[in-house]
mmCIF file with all atom_site columns, C-alpha atoms in Angstrom:
data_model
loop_
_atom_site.group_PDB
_atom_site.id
_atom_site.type_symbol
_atom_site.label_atom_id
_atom_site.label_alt_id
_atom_site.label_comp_id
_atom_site.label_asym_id
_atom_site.label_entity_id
_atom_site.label_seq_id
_atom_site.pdbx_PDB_ins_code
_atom_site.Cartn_x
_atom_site.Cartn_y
_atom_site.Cartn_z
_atom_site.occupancy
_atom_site.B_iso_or_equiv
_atom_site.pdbx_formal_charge
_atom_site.auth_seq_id
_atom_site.auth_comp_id
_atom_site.auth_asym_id
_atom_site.auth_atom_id
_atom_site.pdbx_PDB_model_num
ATOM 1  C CA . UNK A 1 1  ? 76.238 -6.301 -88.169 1.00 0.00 ? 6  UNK A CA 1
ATOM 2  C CA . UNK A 1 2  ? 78.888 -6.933 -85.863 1.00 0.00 ? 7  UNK A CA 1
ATOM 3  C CA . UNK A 1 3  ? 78.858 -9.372 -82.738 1.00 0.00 ? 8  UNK A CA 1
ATOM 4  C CA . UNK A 1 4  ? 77.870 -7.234 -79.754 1.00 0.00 ? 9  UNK A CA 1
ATOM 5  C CA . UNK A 1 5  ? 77.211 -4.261 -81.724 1.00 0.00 ? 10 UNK A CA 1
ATOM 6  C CA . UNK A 1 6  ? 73.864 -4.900 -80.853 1.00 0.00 ? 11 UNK A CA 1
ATOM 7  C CA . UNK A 1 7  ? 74.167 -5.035 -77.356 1.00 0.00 ? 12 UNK A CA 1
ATOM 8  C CA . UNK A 1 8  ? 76.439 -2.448 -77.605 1.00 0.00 ? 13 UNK A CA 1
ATOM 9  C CA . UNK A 1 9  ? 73.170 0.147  -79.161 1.00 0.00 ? 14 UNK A CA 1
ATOM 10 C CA . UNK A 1 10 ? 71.304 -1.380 -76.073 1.00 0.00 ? 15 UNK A CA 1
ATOM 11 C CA . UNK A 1 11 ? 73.439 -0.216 -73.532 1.00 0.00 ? 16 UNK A CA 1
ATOM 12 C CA . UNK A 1 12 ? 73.365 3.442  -75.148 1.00 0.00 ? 17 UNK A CA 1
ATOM 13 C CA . UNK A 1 13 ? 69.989 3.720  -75.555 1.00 0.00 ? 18 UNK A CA 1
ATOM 14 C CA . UNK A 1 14 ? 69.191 2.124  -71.510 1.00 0.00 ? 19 UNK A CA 1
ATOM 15 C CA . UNK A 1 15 ? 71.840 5.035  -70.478 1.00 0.00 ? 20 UNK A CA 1
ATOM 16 C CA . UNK A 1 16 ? 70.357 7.803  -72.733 1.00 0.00 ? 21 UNK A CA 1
ATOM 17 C CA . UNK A 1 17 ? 67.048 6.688  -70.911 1.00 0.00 ? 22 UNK A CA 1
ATOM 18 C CA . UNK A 1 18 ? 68.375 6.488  -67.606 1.00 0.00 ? 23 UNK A CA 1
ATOM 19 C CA . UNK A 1 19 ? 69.822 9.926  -67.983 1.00 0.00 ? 24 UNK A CA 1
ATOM 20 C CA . UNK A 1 20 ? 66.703 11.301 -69.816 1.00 0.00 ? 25 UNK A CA 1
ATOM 21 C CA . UNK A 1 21 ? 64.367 9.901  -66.720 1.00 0.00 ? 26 UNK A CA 1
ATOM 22 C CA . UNK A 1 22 ? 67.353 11.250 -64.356 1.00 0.00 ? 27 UNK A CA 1
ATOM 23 C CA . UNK A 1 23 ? 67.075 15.226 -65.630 1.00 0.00 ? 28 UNK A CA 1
ATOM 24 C CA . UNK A 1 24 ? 63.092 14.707 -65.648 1.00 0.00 ? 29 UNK A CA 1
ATOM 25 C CA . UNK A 1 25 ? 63.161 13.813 -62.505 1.00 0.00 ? 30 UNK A CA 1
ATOM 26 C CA . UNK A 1 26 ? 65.930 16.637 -61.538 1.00 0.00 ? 31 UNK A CA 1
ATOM 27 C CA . UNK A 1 27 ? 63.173 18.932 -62.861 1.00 0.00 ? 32 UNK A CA 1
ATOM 28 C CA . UNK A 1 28 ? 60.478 17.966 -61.017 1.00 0.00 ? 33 UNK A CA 1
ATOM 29 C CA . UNK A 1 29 ? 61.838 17.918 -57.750 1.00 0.00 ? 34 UNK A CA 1
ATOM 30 C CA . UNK A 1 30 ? 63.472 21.397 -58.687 1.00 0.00 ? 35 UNK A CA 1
ATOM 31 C CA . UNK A 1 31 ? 59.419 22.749 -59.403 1.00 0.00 ? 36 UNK A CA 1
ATOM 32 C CA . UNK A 1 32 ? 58.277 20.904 -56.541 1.00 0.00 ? 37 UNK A CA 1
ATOM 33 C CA . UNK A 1 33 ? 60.741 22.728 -54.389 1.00 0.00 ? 38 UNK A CA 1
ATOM 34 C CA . UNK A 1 34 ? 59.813 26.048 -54.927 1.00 0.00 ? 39 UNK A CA 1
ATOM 35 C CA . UNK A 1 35 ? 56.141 25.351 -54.975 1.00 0.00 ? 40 UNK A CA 1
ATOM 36 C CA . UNK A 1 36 ? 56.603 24.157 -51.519 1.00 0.00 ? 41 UNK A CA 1
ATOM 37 C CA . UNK A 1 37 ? 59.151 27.169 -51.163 1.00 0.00 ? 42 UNK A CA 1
ATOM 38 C CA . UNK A 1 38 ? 56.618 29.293 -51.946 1.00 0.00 ? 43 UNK A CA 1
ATOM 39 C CA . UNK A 1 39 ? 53.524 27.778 -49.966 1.00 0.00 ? 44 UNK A CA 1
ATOM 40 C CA . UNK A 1 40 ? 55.618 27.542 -46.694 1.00 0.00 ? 45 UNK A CA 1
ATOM 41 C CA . UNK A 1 41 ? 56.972 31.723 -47.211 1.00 0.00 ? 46 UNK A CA 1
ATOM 42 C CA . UNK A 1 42 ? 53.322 32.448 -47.679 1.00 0.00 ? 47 UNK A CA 1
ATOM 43 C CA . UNK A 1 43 ? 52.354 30.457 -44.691 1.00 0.00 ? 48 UNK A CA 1
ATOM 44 C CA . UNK A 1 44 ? 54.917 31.984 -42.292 1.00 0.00 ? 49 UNK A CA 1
ATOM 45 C CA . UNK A 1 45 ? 52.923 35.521 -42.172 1.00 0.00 ? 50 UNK A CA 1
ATOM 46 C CA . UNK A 1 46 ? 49.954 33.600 -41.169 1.00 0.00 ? 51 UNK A CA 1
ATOM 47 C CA . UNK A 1 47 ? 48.161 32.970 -38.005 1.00 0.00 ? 52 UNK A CA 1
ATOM 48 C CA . UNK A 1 48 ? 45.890 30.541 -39.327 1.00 0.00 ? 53 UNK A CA 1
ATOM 49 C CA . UNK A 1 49 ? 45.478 26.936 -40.990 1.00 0.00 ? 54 UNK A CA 1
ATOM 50 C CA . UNK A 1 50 ? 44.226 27.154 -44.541 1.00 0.00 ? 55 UNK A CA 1
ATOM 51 C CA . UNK A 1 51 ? 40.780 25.505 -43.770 1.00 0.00 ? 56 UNK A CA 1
ATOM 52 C CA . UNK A 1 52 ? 39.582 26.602 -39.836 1.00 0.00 ? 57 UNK A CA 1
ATOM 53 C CA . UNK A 1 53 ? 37.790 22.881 -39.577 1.00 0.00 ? 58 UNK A CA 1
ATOM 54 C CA . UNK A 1 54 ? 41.121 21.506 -38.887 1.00 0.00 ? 59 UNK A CA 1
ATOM 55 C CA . UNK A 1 55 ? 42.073 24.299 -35.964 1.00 0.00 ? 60 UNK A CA 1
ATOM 56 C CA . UNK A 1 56 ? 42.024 23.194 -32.530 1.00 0.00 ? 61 UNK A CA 1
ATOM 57 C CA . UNK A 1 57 ? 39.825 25.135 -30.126 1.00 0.00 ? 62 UNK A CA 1
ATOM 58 C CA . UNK A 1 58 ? 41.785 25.704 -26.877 1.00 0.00 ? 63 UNK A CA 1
ATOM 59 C CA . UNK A 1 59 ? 39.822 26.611 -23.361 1.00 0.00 ? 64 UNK A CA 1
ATOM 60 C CA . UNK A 1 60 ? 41.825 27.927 -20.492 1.00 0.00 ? 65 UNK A CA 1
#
């Protein structure tokens, strides 16, 4: 084995990682987006909250 050559497979495999972790990531936030996408487009034709506890009662 070579001087370095070592170090060198390191480096490769911490980038391969990095880049692995990077389009998992990428992913994720691209499922995330259209579940909240979706939730918010659902929400717009509503008039109420999801759970009435929360609602605030107004009196005029």
């Amino acid at each position: 084995m070579r001087p370095g050559s070592e170090a060198t497979g390191a480096n490769e495999a911490a980038t391969k990682l990095a880049e692995a972790i990077d389009d998992f990531l990428g992913d994720l936030q691209k499922k995330f987006q259209g579940i909240s996408d979706e939730i918010l487009t659902k929400r717009e034709g509503a008039s109420f909250l999801p759970f009435p506890a929360l609602q605030i009662q107004r009196t005029t």
